[in-house]
CSV table of C-alpha atoms in Angstrom, one decimal:
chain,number,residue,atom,x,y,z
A,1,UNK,CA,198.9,151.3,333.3
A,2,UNK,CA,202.9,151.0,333.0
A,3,UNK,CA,205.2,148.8,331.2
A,4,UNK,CA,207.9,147.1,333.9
A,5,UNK,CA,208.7,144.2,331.5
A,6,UNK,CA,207.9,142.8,328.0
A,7,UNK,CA,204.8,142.1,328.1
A,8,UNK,CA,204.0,142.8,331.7
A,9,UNK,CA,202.1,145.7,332.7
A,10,UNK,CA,200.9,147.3,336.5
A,11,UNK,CA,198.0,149.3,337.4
A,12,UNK,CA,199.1,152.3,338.9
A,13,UNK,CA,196.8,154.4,341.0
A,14,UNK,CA,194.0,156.5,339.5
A,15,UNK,CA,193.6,160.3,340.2
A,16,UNK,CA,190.3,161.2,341.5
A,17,UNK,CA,190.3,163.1,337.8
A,18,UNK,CA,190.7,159.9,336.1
A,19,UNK,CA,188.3,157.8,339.1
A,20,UNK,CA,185.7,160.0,337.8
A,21,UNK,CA,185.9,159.0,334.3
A,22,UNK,CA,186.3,155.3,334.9
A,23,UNK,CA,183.0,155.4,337.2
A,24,UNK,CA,181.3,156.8,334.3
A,25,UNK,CA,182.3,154.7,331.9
A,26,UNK,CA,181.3,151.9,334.3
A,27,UNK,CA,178.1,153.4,334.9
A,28,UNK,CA,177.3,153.0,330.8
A,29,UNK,CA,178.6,149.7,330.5
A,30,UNK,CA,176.4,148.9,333.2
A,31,UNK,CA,173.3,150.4,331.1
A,32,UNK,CA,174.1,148.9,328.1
A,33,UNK,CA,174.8,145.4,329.4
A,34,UNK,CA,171.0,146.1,331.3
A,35,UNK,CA,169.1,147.4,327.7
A,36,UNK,CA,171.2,144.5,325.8
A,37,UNK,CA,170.1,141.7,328.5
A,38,UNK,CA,166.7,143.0,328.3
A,39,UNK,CA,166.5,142.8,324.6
A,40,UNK,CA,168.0,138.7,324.3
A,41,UNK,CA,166.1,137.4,327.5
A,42,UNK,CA,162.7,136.7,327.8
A,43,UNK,CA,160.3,139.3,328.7
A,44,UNK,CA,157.3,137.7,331.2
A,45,UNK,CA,155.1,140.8,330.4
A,46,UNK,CA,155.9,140.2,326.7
A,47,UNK,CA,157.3,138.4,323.6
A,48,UNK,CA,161.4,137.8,323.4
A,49,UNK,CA,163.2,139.2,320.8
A,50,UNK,CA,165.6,137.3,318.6
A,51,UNK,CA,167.4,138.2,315.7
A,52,UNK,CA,167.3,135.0,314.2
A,53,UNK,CA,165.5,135.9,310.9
A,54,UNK,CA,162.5,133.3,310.3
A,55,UNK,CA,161.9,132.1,306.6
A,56,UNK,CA,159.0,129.2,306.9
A,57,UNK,CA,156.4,128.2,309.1
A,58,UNK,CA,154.6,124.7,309.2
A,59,UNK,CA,151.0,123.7,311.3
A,60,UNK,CA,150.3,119.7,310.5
A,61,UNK,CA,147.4,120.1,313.4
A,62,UNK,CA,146.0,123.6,314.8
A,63,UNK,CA,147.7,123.4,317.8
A,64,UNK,CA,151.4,121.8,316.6
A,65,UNK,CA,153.6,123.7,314.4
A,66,UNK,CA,157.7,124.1,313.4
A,67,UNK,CA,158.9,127.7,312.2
A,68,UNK,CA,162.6,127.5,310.6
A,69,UNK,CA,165.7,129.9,309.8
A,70,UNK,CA,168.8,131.4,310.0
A,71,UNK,CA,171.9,129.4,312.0
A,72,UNK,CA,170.1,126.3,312.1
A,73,UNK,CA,167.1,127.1,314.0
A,74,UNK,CA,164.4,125.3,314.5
A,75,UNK,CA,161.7,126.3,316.6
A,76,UNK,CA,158.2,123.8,317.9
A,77,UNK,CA,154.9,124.9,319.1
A,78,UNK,CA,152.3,123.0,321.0
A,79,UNK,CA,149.8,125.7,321.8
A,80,UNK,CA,148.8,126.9,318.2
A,81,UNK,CA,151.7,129.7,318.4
A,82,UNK,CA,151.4,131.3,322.0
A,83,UNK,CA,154.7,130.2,322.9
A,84,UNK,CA,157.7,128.4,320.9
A,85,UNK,CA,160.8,126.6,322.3
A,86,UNK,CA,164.0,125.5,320.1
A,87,UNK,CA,165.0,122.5,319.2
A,88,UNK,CA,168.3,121.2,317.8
A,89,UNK,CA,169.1,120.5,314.8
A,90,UNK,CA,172.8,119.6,314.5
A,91,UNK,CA,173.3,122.1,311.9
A,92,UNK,CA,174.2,125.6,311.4
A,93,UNK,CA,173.5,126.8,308.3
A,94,UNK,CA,170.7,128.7,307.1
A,95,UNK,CA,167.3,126.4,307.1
A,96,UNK,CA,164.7,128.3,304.2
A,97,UNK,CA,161.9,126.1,304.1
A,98,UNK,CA,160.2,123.6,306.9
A,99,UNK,CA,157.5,120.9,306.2
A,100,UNK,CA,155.6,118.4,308.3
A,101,UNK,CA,153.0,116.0,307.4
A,102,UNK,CA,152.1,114.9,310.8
A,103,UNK,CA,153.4,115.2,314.7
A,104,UNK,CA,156.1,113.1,313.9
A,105,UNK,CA,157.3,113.8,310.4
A,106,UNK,CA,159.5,116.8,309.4
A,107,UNK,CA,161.9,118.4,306.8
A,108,UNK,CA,163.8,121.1,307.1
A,109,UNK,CA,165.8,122.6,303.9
A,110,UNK,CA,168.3,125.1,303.0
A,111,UNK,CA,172.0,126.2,302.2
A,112,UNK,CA,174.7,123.7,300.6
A,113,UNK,CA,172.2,121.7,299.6
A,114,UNK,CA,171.6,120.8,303.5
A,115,UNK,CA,168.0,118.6,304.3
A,116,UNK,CA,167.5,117.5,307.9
A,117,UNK,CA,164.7,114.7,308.7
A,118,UNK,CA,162.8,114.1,312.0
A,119,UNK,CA,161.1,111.4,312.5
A,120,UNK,CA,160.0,111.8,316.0
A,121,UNK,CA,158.5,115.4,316.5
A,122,UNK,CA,161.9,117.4,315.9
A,123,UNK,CA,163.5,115.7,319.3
A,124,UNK,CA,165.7,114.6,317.0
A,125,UNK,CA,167.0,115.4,313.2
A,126,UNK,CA,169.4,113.8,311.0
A,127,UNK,CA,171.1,114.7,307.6
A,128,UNK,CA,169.8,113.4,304.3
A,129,UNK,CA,171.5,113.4,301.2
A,130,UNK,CA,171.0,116.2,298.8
A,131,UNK,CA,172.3,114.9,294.7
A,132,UNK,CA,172.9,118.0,294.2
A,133,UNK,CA,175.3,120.9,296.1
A,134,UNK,CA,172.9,123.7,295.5
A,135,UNK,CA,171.4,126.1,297.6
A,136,UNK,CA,167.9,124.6,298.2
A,137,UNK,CA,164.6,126.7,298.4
A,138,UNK,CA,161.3,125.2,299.5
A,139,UNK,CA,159.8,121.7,300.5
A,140,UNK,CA,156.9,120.0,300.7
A,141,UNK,CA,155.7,117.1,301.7
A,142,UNK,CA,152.1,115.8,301.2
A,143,UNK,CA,152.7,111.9,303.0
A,144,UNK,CA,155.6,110.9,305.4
A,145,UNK,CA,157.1,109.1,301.9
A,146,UNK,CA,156.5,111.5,299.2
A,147,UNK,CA,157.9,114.9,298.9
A,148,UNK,CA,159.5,117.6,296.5
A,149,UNK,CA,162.0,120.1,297.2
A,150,UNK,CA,162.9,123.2,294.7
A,151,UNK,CA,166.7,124.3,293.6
A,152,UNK,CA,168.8,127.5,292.1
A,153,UNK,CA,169.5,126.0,289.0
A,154,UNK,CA,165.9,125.1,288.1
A,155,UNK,CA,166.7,121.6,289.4
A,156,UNK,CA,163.2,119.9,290.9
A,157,UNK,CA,163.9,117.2,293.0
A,158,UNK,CA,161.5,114.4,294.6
A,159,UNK,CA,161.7,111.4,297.0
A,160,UNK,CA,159.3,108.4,297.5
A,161,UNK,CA,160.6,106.8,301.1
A,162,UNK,CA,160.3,110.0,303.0
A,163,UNK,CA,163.8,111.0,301.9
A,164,UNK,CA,166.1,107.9,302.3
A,165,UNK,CA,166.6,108.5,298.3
A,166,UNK,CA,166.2,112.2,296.6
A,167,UNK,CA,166.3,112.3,293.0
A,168,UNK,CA,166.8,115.4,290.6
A,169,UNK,CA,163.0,114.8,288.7
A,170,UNK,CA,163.5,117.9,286.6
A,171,UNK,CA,166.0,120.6,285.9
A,172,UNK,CA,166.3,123.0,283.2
A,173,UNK,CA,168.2,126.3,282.5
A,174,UNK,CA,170.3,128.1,285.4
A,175,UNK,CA,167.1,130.0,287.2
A,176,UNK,CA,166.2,130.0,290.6
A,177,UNK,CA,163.3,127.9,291.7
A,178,UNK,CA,161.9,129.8,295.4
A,179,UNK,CA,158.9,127.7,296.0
A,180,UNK,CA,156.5,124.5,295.5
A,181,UNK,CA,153.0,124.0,296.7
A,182,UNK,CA,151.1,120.5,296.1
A,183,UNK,CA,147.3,120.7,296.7
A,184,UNK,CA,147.4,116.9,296.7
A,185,UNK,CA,149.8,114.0,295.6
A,186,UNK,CA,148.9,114.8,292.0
A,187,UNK,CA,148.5,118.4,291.6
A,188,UNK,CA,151.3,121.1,292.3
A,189,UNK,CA,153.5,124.0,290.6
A,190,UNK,CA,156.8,125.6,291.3
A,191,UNK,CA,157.6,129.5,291.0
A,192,UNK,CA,160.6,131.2,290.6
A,193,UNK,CA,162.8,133.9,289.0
A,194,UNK,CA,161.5,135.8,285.7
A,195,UNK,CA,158.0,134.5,286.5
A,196,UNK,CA,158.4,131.2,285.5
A,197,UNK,CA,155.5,128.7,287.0
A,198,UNK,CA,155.7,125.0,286.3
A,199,UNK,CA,153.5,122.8,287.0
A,200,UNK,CA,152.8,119.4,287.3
A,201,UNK,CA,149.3,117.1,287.1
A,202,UNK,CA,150.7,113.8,287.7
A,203,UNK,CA,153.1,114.2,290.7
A,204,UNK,CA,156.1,115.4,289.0
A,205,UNK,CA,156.2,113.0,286.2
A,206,UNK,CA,156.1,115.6,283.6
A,207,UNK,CA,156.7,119.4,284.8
A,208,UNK,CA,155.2,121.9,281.8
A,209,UNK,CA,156.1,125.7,281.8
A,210,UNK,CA,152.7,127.8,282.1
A,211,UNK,CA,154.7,131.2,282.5
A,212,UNK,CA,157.7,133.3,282.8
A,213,UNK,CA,160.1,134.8,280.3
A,214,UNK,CA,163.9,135.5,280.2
A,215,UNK,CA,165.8,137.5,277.6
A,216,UNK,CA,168.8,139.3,276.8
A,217,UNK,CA,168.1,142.3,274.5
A,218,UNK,CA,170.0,142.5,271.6
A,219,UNK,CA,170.2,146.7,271.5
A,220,UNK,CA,171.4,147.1,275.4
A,221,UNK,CA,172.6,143.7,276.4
A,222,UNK,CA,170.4,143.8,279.3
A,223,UNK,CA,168.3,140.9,281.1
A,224,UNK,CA,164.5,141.3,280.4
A,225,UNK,CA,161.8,139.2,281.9
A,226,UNK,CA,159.1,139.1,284.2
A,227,UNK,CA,158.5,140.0,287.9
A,228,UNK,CA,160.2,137.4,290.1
A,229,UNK,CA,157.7,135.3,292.1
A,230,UNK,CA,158.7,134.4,295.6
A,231,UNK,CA,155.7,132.2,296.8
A,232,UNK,CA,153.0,129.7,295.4
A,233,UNK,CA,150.6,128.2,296.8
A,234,UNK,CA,148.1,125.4,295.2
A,235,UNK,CA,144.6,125.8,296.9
A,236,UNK,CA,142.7,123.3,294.3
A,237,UNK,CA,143.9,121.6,291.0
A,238,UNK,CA,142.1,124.8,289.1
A,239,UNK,CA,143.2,127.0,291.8
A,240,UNK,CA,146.3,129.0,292.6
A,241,UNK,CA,147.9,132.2,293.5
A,242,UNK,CA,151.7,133.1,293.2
A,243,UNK,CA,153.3,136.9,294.6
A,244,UNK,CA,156.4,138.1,293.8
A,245,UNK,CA,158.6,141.7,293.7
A,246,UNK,CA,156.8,145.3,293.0
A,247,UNK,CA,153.7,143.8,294.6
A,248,UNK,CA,152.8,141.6,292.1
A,249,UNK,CA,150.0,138.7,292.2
A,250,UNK,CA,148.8,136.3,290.4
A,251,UNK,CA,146.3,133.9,290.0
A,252,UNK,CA,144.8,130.7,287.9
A,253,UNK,CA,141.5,129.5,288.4
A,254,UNK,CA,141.7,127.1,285.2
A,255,UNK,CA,144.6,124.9,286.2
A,256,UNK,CA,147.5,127.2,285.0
A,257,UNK,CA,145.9,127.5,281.5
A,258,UNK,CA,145.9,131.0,282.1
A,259,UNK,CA,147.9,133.2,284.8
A,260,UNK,CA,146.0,136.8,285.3
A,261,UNK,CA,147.4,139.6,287.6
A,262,UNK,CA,145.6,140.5,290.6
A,263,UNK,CA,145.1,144.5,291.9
A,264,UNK,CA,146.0,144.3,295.7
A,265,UNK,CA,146.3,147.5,297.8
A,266,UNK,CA,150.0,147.2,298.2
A,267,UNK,CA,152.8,149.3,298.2
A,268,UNK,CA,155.0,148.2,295.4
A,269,UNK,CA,157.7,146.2,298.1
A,270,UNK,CA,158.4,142.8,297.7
A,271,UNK,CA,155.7,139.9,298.8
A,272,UNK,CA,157.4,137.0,300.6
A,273,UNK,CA,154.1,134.6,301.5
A,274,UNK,CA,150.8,133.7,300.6
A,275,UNK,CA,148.3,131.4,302.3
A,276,UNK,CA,144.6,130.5,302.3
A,277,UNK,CA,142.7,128.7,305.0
A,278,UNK,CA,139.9,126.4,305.0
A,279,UNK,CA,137.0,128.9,304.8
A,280,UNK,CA,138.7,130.8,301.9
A,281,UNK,CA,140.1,133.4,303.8
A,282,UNK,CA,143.4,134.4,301.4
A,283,UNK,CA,146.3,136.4,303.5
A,284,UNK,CA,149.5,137.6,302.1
A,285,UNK,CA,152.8,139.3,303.6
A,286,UNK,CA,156.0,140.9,302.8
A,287,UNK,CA,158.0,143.8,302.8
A,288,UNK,CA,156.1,146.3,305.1
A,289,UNK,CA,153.3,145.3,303.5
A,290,UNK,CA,150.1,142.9,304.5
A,291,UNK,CA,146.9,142.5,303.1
A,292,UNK,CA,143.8,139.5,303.0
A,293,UNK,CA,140.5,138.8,301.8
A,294,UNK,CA,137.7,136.9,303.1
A,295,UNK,CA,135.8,136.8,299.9
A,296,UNK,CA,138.3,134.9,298.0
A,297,UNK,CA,139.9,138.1,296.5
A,298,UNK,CA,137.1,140.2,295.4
A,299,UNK,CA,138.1,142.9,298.6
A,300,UNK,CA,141.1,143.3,300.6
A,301,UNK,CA,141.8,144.6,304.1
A,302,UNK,CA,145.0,145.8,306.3
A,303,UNK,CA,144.8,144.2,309.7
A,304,UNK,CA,146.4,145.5,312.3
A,305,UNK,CA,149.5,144.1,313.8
A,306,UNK,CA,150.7,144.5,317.9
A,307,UNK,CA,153.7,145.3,317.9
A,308,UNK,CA,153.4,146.8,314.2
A,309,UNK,CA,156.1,145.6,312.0
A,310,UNK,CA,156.5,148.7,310.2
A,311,UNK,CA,159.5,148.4,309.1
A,312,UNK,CA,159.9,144.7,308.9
A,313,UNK,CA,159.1,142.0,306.7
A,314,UNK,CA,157.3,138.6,306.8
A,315,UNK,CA,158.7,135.6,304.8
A,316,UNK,CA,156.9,132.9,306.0
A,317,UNK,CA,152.8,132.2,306.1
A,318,UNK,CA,150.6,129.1,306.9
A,319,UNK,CA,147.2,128.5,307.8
A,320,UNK,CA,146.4,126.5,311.0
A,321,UNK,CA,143.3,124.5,311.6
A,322,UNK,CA,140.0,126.0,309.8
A,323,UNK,CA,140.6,129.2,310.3
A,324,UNK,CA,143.9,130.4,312.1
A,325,UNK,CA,147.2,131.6,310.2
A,326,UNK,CA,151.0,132.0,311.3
A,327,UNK,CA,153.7,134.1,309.9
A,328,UNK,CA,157.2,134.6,310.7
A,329,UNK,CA,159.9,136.8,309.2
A,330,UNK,CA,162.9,139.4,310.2
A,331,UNK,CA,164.3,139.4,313.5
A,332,UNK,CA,162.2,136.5,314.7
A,333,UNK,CA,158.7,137.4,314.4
A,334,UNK,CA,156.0,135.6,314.6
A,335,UNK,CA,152.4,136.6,314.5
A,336,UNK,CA,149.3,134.2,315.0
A,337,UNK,CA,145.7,135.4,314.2
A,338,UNK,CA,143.3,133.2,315.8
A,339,UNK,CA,140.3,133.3,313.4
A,340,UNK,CA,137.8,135.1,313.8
A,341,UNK,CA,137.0,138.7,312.4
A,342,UNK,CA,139.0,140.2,309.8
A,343,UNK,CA,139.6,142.7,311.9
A,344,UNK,CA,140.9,140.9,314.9
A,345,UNK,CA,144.7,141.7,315.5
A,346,UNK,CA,147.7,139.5,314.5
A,347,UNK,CA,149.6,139.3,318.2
A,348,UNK,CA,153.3,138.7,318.3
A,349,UNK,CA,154.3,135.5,320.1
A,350,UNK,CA,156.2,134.3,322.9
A,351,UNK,CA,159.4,132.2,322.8
């Protein structure tokens, strides 16, 4: 290439030297374009790949269910988690948490204090108003009116007309609040940073502190408290289980008088999710890491993966129906197990 001008240029010829390199070079773009394509289409003899990391996973009915994450997406099954399509969601930020009570009724969470509302399956979602500008954890919802979402900054906040009006309903000191889990309208707790569990009996009336410490030691000036907790789930009002960082679980069986730590065969990674079905089956997922029990704790099994997700990590976990579960996480997985066996296989799915 020459200069003949400011900002002009003309190709001059190539010498059969120089063709050669240019036709290689060509030849690798070609390849890479190929292995790229390959890798961001769909695959007919197998699942897509996305990179869209997925952080929650929601199944009102076995067969219907709404994953969330990064960029705004939103994704909808109708066949119990074969395939998924996207839907959209008029935003772009980072959704963390997804809820829906119903086929019709959703909420989807997450960054800048962003909540989007669906009232009509997800064809369409519009913006509600967060009072607050934080970054916003996980929702639930256990009717189309009433719901509760979880803050950074400790802040609990609740709605009672299916989120025309949300309300801070607690806060407290400047921790971070990852997840809530209501077992019914009256019975739920929140987990978080340090350990802390709150919980509430008469639907977030009154929020008391049942664990969790923070300190700052007076001979090294360090931070000392508990294990974070990433996930909670409320299986009865005596009953529930929290996981968190190093592999740690937890469980109540006396309505958060007492928390005791659970032995899980676990590397000591970080666990994301935690979910039980209806037949007790308990499953929980992380970093490289997945275990369950179908005898409510008292054993615990590995169950195999295709593909493996060696060196991945699963975020999001929900039962479906009586016995299925779904979980998402990095790159856009998502795995269904059907029920079953313990040992049947958690397939990747399609979308």
């Amino acid at each position: 290439m020459k200069l003949v001008a400011p900002g002009k240029f003309v190709l001059t010829l190539l010498t059969p030297k120089t063709r050669k390199v240019v036709s290689v070079f060509g030849i690798l773009l070609l390849l890479f374009s190929f292995v790229w394509g390959a890798l961001a289409s769909p695959d007919k003899k197998g699942p897509q790949i996305s990179r869209d990391d997925l952080f929650s996973v929601t199944f009102p009915t076995e067969n219907n269910g709404w994953a969330c994450g990064r960029w705004g997406t939103v994704l909808r099954t109708d066949d119990s988690g074969k395939t998924w399509s996207r839907q959209e969601t008029g935003t772009d930020y980072t959704l963390t948490s997804i809820s829906f009570v119903d086929l019709q009724h959703g909420w989807a969470i997450g960054d800048e204090g962003t909540i989007i509302h669906t009232a009509d399956g997800g064809k369409t979602w519009n913006a509600q108003i967060s009072p607050v500008p934080f970054f916003l954890m996980a929702v639930q919802f256990v009717t189309p009116s009433k719901g509760w979402i979880v803050t950074e900054r400790t802040h609990i906040l609740s709605t009672e007309d299916g989120g025309k009006h949300w309300n801070i309903q607690f806060k407290k000191d400047d921790y971070i609040l990852k997840s809530v889990s209501f077992c019914d309208p009256l019975n739920g707790w929140a987990a978080g940073e340090y350990g802390l569990i709150y919980h509430t009996k008469d639907g977030g009336k009154t929020w008391v502190k049942e664990a969790g410490s923070f300190t700052i030691s007076e001979r090294t000036g360090m931070v000392e408290g508990e294990d974070q907790l990433f996930r909670i789930t409320a299986v009865t009002p005596q009953i529930a289980w929290a996981v968190g960082i190093d592999g740690r679980v937890a469980k109540t069986v006396d309505g958060g008088k007492n928390w005791k730590d659970v032995k899980v065969p676990v590397p000591k990674n970080s666990l994301f999710c935690i979910a039980t079905n209806k037949t007790g089956t308990i499953a929980i997922g992380g970093k490289r890491a997945f275990v369950w029990s179908v005898d409510g704790g008292a054993t615990w099994n590995k169950p195999e993966f295709k593909p493996a997700f060696t060196y991945g990590w699963l975020y999001g976990l929900t039962s479906r129906g009586a016995s299925g579960f779904t979980a998402v996480g990095g790159e856009g997985a998502i795995y269904r197990h059907d029920g079953g066996k313990a040992s049947a296989l958690w397939q990747r799915s399609n979308y």
